[in-house]
Coordinates of C-alpha atoms in Angstrom, one line a residue:
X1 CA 0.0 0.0 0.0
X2 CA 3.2 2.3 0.2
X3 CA 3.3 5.3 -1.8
X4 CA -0.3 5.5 -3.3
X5 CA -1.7 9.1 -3.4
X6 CA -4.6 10.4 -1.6
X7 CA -7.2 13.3 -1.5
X8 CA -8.5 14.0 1.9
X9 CA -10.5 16.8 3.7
X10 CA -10.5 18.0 7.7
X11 CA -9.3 20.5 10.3
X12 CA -6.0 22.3 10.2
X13 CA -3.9 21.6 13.4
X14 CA -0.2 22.4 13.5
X15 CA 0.3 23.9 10.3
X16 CA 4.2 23.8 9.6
X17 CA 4.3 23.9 6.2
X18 CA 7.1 25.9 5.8
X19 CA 9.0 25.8 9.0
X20 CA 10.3 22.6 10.3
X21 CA 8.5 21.6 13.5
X22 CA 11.7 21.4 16.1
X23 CA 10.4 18.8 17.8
X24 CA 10.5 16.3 14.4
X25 CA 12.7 18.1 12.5
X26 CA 9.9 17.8 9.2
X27 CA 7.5 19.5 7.8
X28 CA 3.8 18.7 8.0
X29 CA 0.2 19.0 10.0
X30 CA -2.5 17.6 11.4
X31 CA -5.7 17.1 9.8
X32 CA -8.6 16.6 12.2
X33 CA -12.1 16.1 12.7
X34 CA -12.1 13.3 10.0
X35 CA -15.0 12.0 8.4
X36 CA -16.3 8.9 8.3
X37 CA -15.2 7.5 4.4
X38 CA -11.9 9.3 4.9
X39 CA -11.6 7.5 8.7
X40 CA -12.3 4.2 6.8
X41 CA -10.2 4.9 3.8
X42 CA -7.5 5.4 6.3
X43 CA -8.2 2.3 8.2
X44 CA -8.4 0.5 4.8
X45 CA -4.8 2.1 4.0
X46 CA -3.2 0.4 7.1
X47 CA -2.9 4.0 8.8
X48 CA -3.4 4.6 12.4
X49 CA -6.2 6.8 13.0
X50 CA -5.6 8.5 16.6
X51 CA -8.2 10.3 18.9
X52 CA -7.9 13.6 20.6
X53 CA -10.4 14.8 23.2
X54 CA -8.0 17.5 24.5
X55 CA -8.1 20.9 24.4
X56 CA -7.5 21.4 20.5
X57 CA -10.4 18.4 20.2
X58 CA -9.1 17.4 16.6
X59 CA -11.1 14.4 17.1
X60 CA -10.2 11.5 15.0
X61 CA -7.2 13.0 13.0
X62 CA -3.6 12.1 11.5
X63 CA -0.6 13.9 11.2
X64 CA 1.2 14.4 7.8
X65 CA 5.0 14.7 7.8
X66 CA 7.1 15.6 4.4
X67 CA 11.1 16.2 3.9
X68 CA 10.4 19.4 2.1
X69 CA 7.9 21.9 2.8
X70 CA 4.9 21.5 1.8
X71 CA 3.2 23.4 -1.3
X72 CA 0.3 25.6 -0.4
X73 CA -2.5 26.7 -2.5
X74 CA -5.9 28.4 -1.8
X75 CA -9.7 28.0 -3.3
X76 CA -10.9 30.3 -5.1
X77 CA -12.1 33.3 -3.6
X78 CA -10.5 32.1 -0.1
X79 CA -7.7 35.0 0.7
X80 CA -4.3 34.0 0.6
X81 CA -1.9 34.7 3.1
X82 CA 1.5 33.6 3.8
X83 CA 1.9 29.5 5.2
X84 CA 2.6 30.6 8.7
X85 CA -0.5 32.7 8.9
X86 CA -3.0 29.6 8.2
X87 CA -4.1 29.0 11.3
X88 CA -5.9 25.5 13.5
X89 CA -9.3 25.4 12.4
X90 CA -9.1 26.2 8.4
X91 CA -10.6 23.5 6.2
X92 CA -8.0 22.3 3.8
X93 CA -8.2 19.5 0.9
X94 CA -5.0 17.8 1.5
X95 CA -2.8 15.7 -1.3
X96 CA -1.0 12.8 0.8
X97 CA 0.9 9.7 0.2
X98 CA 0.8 6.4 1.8
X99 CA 4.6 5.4 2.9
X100 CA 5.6 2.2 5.0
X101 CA 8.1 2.4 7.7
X102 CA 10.5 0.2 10.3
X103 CA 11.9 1.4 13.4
X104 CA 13.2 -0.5 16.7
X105 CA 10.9 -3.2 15.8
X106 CA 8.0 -1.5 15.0
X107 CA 6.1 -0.8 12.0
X108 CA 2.8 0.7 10.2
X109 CA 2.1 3.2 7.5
X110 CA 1.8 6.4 7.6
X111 CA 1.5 9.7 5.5
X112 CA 3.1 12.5 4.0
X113 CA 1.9 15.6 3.4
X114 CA 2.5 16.5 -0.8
X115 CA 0.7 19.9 -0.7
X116 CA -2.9 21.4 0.8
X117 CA -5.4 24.0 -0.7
X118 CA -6.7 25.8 1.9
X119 CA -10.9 25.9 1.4
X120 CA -11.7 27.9 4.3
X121 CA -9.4 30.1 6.2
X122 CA -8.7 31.0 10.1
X123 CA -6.4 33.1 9.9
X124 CA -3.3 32.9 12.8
X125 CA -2.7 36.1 14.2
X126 CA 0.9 36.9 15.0
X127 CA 0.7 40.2 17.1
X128 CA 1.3 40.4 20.5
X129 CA 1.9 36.7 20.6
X130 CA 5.6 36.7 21.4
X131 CA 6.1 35.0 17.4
X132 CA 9.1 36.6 15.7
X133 CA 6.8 38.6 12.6
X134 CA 10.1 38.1 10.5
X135 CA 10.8 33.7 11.0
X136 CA 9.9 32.8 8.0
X137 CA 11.7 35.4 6.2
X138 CA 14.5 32.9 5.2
X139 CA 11.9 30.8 3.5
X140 CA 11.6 32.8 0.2
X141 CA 8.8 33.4 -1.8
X142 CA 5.9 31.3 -1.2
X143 CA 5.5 28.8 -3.5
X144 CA 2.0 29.9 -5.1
X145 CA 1.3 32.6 -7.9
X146 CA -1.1 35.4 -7.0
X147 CA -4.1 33.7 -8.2
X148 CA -3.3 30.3 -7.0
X149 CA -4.1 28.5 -9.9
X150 CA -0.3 26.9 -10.6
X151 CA -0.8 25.0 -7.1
X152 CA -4.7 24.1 -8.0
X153 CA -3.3 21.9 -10.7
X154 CA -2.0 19.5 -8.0
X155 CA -6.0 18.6 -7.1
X156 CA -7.4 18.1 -10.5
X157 CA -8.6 14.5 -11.9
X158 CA -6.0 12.2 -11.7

């Protein structure tokens, strides 16, 4: 089942896109509040599905990790901001890939996060916070054009 390419919808927790998370060292998120067919699918997959009741309540989610960051691209009519500023709660469509994976004894399958359109955004407000405004400086130019449509390519038809 390695390596197959999915499609699947939820709740934006721990968007790090761009930024390495320090605590993995990768890029990647969390998509929560799963629905049932994409629970299942999941299941199907051989991918552990986990539970959150805590305070972010994610629900039934999964977490998405990737090497490189992670393309972002946003509906249209949905505004765009920069990666860091997409905040827990936006609705994203989410391109992911099955892998399979061995460590210490253990193994499963898990996914990596390819790239996300963003459908409905909550916005992550930096002020005031403590958040250096200038972190993600180093990363360059987002990886989207102004209207999006170079990253929308990535969901059409396969």
């Amino acid at each position: 089942m390695a390596n197959e390419v999915h499609e699947i919808e939820g709740t934006l927790f721990w968007n790090n896109f761009h930024k390495k998370n320090d605590m993995t060292g990768k890029f990647g998120f969390d998509l929560g509040r799963l629905d049932k067919d994409t629970i299942k699918l999941l299941q199907d997959l051989g991918v552990n599905v986990k539970t959150d009741t805590g305070p972010a309540e994610r629900g039934q989610f999964v977490t998405c990790n990737s090497k490189f960051p992670i393309k972002v691209s946003f509906k249209q009519g949905v505004k765009q901001v920069e990666a860091g500023s997409i905040g827990n709660e936006s609705m994203i469509k989410a391109k992911v890939n099955t892998f399979d994976w061995n460590f210490k004894g253990k193994s499963g399958t898990s996914l990596g996060g390819q790239a996300v359109q963003v459908q409905t955004l909550a916005e992550f407000n930096r002020g005031g916070d403590g958040f250096d405004d200038d972190a993600d400086d180093e990363l360059g130019t987002p990886p989207w054009d102004d209207d999006g449509s170079d990253a929308l390519k990535d969901f059409s038809a396969e």
